[in-house]
Each structure stands twice: as structure tokens, then as C-alpha cells.
PDB file of C-alpha atoms and ligand atoms in Angstrom:
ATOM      1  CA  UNK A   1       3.832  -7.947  25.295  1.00 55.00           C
ATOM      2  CA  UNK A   2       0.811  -6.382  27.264  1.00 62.00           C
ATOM      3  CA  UNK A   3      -2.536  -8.131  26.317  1.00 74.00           C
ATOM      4  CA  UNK A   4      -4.449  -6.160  23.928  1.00 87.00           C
ATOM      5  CA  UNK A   5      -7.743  -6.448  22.150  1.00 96.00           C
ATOM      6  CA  UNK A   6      -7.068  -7.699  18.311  1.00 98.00           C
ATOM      7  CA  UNK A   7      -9.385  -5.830  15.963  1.00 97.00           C
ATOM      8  CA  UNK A   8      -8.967  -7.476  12.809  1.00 96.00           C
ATOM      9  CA  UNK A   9      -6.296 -10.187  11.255  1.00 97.00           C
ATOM     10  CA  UNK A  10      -6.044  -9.501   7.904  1.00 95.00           C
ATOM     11  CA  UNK A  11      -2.625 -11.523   4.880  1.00 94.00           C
ATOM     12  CA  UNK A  12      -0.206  -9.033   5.885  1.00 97.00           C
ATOM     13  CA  UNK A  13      -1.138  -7.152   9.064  1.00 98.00           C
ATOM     14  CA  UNK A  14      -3.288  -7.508  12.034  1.00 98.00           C
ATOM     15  CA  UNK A  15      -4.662  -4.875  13.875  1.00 98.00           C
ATOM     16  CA  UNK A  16      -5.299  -4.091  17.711  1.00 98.00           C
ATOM     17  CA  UNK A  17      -6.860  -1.534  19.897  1.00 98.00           C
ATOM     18  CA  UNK A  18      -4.728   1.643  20.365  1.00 97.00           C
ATOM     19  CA  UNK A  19      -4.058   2.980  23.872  1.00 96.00           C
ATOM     20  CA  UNK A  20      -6.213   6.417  23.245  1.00 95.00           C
ATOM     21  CA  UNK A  21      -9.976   5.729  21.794  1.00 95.00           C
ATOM     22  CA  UNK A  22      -9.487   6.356  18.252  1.00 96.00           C
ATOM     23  CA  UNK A  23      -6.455   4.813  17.649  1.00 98.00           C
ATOM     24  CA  UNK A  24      -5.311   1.535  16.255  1.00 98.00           C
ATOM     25  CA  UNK A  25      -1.926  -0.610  16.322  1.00 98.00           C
ATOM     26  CA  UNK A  26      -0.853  -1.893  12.935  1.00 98.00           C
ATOM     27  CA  UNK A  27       1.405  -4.883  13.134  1.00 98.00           C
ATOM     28  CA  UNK A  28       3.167  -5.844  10.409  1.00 98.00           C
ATOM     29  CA  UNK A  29       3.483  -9.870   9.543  1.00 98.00           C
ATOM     30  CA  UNK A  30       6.134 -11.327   7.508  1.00 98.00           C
ATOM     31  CA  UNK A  31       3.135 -13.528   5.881  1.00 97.00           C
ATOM     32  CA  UNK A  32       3.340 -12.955   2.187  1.00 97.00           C
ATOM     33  CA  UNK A  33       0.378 -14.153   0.134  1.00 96.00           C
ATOM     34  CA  UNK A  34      -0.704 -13.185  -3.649  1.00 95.00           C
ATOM     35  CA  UNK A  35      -2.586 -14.558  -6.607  1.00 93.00           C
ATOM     36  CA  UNK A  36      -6.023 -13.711  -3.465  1.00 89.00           C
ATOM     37  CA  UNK A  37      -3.844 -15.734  -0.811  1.00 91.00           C
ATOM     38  CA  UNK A  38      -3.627 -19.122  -3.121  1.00 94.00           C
ATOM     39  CA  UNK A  39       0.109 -18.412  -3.086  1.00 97.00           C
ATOM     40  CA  UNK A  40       1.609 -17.886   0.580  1.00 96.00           C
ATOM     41  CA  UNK A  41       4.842 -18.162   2.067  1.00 97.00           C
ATOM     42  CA  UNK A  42       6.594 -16.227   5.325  1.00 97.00           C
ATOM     43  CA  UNK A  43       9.357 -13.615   3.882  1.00 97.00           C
ATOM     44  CA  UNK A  44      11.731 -13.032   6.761  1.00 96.00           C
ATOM     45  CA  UNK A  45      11.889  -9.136   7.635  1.00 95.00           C
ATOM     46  CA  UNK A  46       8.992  -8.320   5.067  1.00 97.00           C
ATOM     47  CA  UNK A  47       6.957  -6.728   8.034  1.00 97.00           C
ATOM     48  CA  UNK A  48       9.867  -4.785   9.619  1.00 97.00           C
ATOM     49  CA  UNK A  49      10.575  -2.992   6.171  1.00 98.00           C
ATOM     50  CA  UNK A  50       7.000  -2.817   5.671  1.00 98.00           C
ATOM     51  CA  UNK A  51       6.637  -0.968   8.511  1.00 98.00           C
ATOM     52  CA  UNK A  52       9.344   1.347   8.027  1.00 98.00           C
ATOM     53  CA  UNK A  53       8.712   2.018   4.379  1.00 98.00           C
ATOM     54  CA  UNK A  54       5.432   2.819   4.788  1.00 98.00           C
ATOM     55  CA  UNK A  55       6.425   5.328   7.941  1.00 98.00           C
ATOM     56  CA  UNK A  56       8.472   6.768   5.364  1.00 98.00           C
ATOM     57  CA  UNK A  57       5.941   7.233   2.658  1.00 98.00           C
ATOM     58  CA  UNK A  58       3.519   8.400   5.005  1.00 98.00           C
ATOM     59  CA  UNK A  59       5.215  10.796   6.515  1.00 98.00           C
ATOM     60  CA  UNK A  60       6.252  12.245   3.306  1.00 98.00           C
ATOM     61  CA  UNK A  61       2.317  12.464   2.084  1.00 98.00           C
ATOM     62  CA  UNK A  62       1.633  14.660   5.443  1.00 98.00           C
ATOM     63  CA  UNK A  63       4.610  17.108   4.859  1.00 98.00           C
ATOM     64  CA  UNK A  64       3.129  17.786   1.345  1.00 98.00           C
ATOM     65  CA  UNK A  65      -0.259  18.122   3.082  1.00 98.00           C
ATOM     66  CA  UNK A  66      -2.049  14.771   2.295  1.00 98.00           C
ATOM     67  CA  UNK A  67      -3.793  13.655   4.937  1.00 98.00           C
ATOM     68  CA  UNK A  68      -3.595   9.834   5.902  1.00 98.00           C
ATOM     69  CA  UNK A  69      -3.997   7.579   8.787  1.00 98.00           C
ATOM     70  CA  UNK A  70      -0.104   7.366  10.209  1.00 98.00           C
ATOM     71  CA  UNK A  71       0.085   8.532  13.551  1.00 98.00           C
ATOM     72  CA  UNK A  72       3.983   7.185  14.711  1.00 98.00           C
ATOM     73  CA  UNK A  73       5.777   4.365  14.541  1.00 97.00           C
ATOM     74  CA  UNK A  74       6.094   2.266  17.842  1.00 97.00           C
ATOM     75  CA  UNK A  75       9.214  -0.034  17.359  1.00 96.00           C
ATOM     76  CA  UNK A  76      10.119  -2.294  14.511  1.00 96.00           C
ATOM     77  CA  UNK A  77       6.886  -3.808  13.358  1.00 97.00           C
ATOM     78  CA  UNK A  78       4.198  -1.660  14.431  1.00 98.00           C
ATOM     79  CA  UNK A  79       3.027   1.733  14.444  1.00 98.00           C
ATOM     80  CA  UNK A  80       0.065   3.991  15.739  1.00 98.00           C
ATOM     81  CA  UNK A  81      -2.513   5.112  13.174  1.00 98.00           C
ATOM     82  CA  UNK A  82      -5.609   6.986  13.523  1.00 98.00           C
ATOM     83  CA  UNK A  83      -8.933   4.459  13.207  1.00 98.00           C
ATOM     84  CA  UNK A  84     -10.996   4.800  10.352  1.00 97.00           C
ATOM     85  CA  UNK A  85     -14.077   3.197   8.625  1.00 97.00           C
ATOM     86  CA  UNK A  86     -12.427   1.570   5.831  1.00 98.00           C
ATOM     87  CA  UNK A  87     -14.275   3.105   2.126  1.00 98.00           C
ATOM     88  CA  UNK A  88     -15.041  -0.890   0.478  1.00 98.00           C
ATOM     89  CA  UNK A  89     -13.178  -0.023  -2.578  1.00 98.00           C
ATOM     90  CA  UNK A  90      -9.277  -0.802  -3.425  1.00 98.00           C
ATOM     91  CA  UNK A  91      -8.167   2.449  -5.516  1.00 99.00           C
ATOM     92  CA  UNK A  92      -5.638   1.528  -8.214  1.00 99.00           C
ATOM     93  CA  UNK A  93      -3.761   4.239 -10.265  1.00 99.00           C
ATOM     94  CA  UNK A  94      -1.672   3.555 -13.132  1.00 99.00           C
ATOM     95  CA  UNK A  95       1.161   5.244 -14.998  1.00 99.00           C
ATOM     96  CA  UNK A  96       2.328   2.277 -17.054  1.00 98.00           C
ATOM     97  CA  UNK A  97       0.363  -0.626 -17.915  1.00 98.00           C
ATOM     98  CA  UNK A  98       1.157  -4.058 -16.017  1.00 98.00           C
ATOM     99  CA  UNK A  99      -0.113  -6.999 -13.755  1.00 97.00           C
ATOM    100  CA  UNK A 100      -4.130  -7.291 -14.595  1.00 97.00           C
ATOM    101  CA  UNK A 101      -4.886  -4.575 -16.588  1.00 98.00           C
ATOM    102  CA  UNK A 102      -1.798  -5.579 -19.124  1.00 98.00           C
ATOM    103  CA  UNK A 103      -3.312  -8.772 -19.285  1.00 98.00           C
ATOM    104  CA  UNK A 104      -7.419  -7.663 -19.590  1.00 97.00           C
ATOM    105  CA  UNK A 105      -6.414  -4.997 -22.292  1.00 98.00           C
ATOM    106  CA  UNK A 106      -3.884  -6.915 -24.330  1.00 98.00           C
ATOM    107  CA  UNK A 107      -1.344  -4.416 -23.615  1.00 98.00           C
ATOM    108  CA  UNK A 108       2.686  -5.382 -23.401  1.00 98.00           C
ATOM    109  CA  UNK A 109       3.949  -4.531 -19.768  1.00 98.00           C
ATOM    110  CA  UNK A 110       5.406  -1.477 -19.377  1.00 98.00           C
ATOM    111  CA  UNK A 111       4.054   0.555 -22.275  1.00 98.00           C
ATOM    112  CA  UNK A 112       3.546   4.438 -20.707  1.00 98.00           C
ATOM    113  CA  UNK A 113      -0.207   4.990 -20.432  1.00 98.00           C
ATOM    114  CA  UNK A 114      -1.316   8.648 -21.777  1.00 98.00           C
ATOM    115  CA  UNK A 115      -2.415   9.589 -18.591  1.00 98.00           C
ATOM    116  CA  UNK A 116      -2.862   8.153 -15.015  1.00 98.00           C
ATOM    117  CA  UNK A 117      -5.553   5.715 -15.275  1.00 98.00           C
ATOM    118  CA  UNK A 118      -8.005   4.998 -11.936  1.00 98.00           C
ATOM    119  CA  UNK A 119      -9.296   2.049 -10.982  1.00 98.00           C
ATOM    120  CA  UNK A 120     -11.837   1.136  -8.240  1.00 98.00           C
ATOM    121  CA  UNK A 121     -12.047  -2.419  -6.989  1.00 98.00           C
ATOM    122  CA  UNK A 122     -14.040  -4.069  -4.627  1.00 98.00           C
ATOM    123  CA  UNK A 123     -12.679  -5.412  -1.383  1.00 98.00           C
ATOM    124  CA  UNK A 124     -13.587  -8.670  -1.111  1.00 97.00           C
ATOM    125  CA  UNK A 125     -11.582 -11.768  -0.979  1.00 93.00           C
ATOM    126  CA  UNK A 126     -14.404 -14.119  -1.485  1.00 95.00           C
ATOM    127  CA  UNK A 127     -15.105 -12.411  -5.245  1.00 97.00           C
ATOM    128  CA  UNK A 128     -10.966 -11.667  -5.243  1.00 95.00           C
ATOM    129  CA  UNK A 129     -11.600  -8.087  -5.572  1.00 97.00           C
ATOM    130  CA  UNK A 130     -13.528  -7.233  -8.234  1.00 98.00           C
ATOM    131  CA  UNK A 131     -13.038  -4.681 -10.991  1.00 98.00           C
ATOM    132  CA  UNK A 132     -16.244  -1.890 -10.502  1.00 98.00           C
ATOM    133  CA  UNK A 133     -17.535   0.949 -11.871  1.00 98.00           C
ATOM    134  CA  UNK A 134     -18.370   4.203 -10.221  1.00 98.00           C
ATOM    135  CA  UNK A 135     -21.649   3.070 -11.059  1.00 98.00           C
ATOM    136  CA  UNK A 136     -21.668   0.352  -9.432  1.00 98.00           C
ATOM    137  CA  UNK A 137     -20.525   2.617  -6.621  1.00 98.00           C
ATOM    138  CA  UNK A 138     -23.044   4.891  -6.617  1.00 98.00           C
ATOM    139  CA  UNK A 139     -25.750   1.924  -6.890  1.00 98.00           C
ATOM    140  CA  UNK A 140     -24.273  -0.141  -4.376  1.00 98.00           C
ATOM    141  CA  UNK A 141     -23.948   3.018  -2.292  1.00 97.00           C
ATOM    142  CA  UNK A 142     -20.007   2.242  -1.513  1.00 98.00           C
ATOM    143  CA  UNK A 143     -19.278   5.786  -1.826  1.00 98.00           C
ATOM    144  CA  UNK A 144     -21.285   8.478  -2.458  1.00 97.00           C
ATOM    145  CA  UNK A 145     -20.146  11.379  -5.437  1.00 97.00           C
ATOM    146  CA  UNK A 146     -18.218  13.804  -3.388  1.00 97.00           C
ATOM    147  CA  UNK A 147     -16.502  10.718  -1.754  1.00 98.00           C
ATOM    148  CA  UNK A 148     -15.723   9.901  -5.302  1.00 98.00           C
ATOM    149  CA  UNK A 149     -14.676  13.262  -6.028  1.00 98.00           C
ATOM    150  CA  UNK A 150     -12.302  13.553  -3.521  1.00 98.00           C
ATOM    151  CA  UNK A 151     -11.043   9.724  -3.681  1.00 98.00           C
ATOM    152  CA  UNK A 152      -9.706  10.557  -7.318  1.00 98.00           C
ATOM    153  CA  UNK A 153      -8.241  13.925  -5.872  1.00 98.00           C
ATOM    154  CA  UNK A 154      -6.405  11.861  -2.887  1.00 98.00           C
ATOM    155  CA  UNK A 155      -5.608   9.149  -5.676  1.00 99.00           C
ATOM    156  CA  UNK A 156      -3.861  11.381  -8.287  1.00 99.00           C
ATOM    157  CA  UNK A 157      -1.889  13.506  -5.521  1.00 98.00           C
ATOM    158  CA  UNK A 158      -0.535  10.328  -3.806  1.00 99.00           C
ATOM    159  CA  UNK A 159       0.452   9.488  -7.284  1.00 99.00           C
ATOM    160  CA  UNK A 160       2.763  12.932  -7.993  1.00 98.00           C
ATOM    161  CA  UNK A 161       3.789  12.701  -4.797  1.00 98.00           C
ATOM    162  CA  UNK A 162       5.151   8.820  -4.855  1.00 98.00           C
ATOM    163  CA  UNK A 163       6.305   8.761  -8.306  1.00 98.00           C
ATOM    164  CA  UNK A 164       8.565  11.855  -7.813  1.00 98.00           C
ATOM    165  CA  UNK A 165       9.676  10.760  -4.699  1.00 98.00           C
ATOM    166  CA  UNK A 166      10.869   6.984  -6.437  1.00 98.00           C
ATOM    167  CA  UNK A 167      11.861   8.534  -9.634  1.00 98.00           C
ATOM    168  CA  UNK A 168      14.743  10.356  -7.235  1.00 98.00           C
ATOM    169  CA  UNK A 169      15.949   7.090  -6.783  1.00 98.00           C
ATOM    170  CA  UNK A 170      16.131   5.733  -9.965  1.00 98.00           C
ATOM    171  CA  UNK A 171      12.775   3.872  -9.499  1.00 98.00           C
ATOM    172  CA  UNK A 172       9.957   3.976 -11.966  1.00 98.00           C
ATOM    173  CA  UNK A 173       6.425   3.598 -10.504  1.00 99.00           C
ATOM    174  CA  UNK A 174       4.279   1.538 -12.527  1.00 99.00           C
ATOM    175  CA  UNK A 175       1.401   1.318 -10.610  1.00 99.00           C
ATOM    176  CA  UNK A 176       0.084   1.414  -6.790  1.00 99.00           C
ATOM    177  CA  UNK A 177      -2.857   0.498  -4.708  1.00 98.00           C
ATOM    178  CA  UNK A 178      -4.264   2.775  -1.732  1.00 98.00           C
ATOM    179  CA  UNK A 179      -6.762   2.558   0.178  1.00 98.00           C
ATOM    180  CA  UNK A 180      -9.198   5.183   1.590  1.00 98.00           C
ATOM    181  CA  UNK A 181     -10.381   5.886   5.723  1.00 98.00           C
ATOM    182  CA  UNK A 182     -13.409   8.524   6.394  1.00 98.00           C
ATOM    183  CA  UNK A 183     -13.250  10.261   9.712  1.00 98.00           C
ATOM    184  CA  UNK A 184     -15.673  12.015  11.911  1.00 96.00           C
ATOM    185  CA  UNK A 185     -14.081  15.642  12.971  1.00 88.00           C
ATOM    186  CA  UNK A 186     -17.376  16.673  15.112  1.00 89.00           C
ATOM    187  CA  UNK A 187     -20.369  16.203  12.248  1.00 90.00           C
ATOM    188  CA  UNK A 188     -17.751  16.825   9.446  1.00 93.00           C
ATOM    189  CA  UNK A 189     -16.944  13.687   7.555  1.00 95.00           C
ATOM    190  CA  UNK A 190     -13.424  13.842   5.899  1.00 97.00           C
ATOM    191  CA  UNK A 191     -11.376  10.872   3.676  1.00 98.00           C
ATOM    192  CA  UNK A 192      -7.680  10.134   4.329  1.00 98.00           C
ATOM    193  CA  UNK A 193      -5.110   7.808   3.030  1.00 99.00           C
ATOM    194  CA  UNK A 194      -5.244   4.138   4.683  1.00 98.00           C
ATOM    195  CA  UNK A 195      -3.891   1.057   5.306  1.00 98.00           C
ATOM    196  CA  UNK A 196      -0.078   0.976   4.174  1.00 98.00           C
ATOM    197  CA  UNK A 197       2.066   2.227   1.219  1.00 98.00           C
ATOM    198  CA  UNK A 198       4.640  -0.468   0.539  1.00 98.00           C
ATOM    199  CA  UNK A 199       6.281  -2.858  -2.434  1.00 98.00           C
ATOM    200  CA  UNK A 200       3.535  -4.750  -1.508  1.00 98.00           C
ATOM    201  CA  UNK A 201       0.942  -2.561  -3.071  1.00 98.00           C
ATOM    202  CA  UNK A 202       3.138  -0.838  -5.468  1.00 98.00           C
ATOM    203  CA  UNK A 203       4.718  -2.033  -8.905  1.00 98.00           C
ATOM    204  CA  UNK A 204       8.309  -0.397  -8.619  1.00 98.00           C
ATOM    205  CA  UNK A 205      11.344  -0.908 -11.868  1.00 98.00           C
ATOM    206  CA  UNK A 206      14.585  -0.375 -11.441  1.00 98.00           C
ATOM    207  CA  UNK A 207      14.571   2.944 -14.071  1.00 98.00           C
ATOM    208  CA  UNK A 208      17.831   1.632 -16.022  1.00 98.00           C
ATOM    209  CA  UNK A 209      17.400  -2.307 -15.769  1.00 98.00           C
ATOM    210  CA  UNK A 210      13.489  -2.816 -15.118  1.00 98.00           C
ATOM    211  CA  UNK A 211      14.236  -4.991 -12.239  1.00 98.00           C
ATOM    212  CA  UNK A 212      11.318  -5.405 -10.330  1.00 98.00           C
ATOM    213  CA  UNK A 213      11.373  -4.254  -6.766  1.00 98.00           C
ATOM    214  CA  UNK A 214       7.900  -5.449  -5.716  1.00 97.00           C
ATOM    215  CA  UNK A 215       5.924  -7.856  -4.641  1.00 97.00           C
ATOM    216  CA  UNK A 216       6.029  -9.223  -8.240  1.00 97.00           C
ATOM    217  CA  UNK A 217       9.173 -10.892  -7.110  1.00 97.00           C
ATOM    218  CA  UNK A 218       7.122 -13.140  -4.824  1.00 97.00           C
ATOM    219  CA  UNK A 219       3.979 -13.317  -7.652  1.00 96.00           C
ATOM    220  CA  UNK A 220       6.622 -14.533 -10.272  1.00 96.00           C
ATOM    221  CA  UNK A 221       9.463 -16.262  -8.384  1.00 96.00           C
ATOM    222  CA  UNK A 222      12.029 -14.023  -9.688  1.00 97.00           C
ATOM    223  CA  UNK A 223      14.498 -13.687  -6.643  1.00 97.00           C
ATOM    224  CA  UNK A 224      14.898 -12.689  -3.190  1.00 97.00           C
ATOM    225  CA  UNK A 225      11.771 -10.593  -2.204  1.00 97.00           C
ATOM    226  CA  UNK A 226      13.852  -9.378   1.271  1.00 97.00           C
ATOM    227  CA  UNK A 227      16.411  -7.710  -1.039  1.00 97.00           C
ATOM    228  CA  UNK A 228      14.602  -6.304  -3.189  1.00 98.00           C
ATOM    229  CA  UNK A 229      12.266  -4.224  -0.574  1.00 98.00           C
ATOM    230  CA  UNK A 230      16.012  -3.825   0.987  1.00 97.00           C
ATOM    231  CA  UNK A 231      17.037  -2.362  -1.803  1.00 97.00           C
ATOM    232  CA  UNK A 232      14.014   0.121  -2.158  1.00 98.00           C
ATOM    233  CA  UNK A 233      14.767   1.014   1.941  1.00 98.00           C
ATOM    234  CA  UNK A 234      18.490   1.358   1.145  1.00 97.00           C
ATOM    235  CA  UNK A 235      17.438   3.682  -1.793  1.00 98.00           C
ATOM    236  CA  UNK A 236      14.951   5.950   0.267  1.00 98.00           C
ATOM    237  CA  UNK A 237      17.468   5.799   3.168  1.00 97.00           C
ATOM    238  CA  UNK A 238      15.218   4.333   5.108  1.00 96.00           C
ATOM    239  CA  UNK A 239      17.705   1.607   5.699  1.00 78.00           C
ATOM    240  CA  UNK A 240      21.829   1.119   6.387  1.00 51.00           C
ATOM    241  CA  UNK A 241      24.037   1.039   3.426  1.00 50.00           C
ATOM    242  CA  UNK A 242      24.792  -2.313   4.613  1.00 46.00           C
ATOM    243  CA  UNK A 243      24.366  -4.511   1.516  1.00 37.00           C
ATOM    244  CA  UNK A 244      20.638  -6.280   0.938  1.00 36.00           C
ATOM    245  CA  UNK A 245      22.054  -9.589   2.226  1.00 42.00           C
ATOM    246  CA  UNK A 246      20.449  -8.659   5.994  1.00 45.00           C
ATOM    247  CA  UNK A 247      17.953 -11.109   7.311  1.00 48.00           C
ATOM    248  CA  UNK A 248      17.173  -8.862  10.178  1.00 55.00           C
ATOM    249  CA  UNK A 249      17.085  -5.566   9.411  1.00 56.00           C
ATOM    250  CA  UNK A 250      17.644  -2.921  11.918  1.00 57.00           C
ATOM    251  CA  UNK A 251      16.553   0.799  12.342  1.00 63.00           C
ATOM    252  CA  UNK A 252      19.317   3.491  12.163  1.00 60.00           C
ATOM    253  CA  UNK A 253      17.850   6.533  13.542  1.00 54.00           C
TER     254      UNK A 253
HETATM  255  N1  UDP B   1      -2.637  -4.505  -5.564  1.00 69.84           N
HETATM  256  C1  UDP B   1      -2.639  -4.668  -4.192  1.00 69.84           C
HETATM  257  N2  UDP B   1      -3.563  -5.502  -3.620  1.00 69.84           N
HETATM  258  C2  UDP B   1      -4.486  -6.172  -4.343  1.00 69.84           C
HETATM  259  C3  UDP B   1      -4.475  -6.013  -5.751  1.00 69.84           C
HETATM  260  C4  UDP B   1      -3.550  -5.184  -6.331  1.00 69.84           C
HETATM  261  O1  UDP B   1      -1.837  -4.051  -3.493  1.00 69.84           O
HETATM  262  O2  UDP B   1      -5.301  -6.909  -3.762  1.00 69.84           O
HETATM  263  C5  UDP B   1      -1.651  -3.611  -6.191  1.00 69.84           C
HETATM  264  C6  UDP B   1      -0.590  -4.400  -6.956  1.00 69.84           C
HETATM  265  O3  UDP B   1       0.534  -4.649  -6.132  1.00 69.84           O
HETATM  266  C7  UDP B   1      -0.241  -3.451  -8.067  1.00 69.84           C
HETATM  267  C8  UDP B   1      -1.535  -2.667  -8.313  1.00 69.84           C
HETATM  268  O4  UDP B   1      -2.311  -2.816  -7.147  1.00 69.84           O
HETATM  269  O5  UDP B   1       0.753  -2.524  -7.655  1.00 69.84           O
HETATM  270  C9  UDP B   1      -2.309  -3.172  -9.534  1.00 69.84           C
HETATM  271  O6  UDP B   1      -2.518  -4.554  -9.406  1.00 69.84           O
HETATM  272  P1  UDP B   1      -3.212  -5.405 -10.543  1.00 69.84           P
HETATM  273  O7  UDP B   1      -4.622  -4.989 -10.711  1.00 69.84           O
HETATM  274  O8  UDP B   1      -2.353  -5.348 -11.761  1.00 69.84           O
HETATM  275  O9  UDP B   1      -3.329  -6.850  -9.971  1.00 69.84           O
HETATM  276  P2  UDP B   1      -2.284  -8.006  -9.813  1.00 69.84           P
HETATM  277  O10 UDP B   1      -1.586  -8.139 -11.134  1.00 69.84           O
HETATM  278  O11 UDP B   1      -1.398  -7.553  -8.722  1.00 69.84           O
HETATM  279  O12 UDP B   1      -3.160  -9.162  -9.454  1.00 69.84           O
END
């Protein structure tokens, strides 16, 4: 591999300098960590299907005209995106209630929220990523109102867009985390999707049995986390209909 400038190491993916200004390389690591990195392990694969799924679900948000980061993918664990400054917020949107805000509320798992609920965290792994306000947004100056404005508008559309596009295979989508890029286009500032889209930063049940297909599977010991982000791949047909027994999985273009 050419020598290249590394930008940023980060749990699950490190980033380098891109070969045009403007552009990064996203590798994706088969590190997995949760619970803010206290619980780590290395999940064969995890980076390749990583990589793949969120090509997948990226590509879908720009054919429905959401604009995000994803440029192409380069081979098996990396791909091209477009470099952004990174908003300081992690944006959470829920559909059924789970994970942290099950427990804060005192809400059982799964029960269907009225309506999608948004959440705004702050990135920082020293504090584990906070739970804020928007106003501690607009104090802190994280984001300014029309960023705000048009985070919730990117939030909610990735949201109809993803949870149509699981519910087609059989997959219910409990709840996801993006996060947001601004760009310069000349003096215009503009906000686009992020970082990745994976079962790493989604909540995803099985719609018939309520197997989880996430990174809960990791969080909670419950199995195999390789075959169940398999599984989601196979689903998408993003992967071979080869079984979720692989250890290496492998494109088929
Ligand atoms: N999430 C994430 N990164 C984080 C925190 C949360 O990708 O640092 C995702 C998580 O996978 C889930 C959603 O955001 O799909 C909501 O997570 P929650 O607040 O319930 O926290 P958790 O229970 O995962 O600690």
C-alpha cells in the first residue's frame, strides 16, 4: 500500500488523505468496541461489510436526492468520500424505543413511539456522548438554527428512506445514529450526511422473530455479530446467497 497521510484514527475507522484535495479515504477496521470503547474485541469481516453496507445505503440516500459524503468505493475496506467539517453533535432518531432512551424513560424495548423522536448528542468520548438540548446547541454555538433546521430535515428523510428500504426485507428499524458534514460550495455553506450508515449505528429486528441484527449482538453477547451483519448484506443483496457462515466475505459485482 502507497504511503499516505492518516487524518484521524477513530473505534471503527481511520481516515487518510484522498488523492484530489477535498477528499478523504475511509478505512474500515474490524475493531468492534461499545459500552464508549470499555467493551472491545476484533470481529473478523466487520469492516468489509461495513464498508459495503454503508456503499449501499449511501448510494440509495443520493438516488432519492439526499445528499451525503460517499464518493465510491475503492476495494473491500475502503471507499472515497467527500471531506467535511464534522457538525459536534451525534443525531439519533427513533421509531421504537430501545438501548438508552428505553432505559432513561422507563419504557419496555420495542414499544412503537407516536412519532419519530430526535435526539442530539454530543461527540465526545471523554463525557461518553452526552444527551443535549438544542439549547445547549445554540449556547454552545455547535450549530446554529438553520443548521438545526435542516439537521432535523436530513434526520427525518434518512429515516423514511432507511426504514422503507429495511422494512422490504423483513427488517424493522428501531433506531439509527447519523452524523452530519457542512461543506463550502464557493461562500455557500451546505450540510450532508456523514460518517457511515451501518448495523453499527443502527438498531435493526428481524420483523417476524425480533432477532437483533445489530451491533446489540456484540453489546449483549447474543451470537455471532459476522452473521448477523451477513445476514442484513445477504438481505439487501449486497452480499452472495452463500449462507452467513463466511469469515471472509467477498464482493459479487
Ligand atoms: N449509536 C451509535 N453510536 C453511539 C451511540 C449510539 O451509533 O456512540 C446508535 C446505536 O447503535 C443505536 C442508536 O444510536 O442505533 C441509539 O443508541 P442509544 O442512545 O440507545 O445508545 P446505546 O444503547 O447504544 O448506548
Amino acid at each position: 500500500m502507497a504511503r499516505r497521510k492518516k487524518i484521524y484514527e477513530g473505534k471503527a475507522k481511520t481516515l487518510f488523505e484522498g488523492p484530489e484535495p477535498g477528499t478523504i479515504v475511509q478505512y474500515f477496521k474490524d475493531d468492534a468496541t461499545a459500552f464508549n470503547a470499555q467493551k472491545k474485541d476484533v470481529i473478523e469481516g466487520k469492516g468489509v461489510l461495513n464498508n459495503m453496507l454503508s456503499e449501499y445505503f449511501m448510494n440509495g440516500l443520493t438516488n432519492v436526492g439526499i445528499p451525503n459524503h460517499f464518493i465510491r468505493r475503492l476495494n473491500m475496506r475502503e471507499q472515497l468520500v467527500r471531506a467535511c467539517e464534522i457538525v459536534p453533535l451525534e443525531v439519533i432518531v427513533r421509531n421504537f424505543a430501545a438501548g438508552s432512551m428505553a432505559q432513561r424513560l422507563g419504557i419496555e424495548e420495542g414499544t412503537t413511539l407516536p412519532r419519530p423522536v430526535v435526539e442530539y448528542c454530543l461527540k465526545d468520548d471523554k463525557l461518553g456522548d452526552p444527551l443535549v438540548t438544542e439549547e445547549h446547541i445554540a449556547a454552545f454555538g455547535w450549530a446554529s438554527q438553520q443548521d438545526m433546521d435542516d439537521i432535523l430535515s436530513l434526520a427525518l428523510r434518512v429515516n423514511d428512506f432507511l426504514s422503507g428500504v429495511m422494512y422490504a426485507v423483513d427488517i424493522k428499524l428501531v433506531d439509527f445514529k447519523i452524523e452530519i458534514g457542512r461543506v463550502y460550495d464557493g461562500d455557500f455553506q451546505r450540510l450532508i450526511v456523514a460518517d457511515e450508515i451501518s448495523p453499527d449505528s443502527c438498531r435493526l429486528w428481524d420483523i417476524e422473530t425480533g432477532k437483533k441484527l445489530d451491533k446489540d449482538v456484540f453489546r449483549r453477547d447474543l451470537g455471532s455479530l459476522t452473521d448477523a451483519y451477513t445476514e442484513v448484506a445477504r438481505r439487501l443483496g449486497v452480499m452472495p446467497k452463500g449462507g452467513t457462515h463466511m469469515t471472509r466475505p467477498t464482493l459479487v459485482n
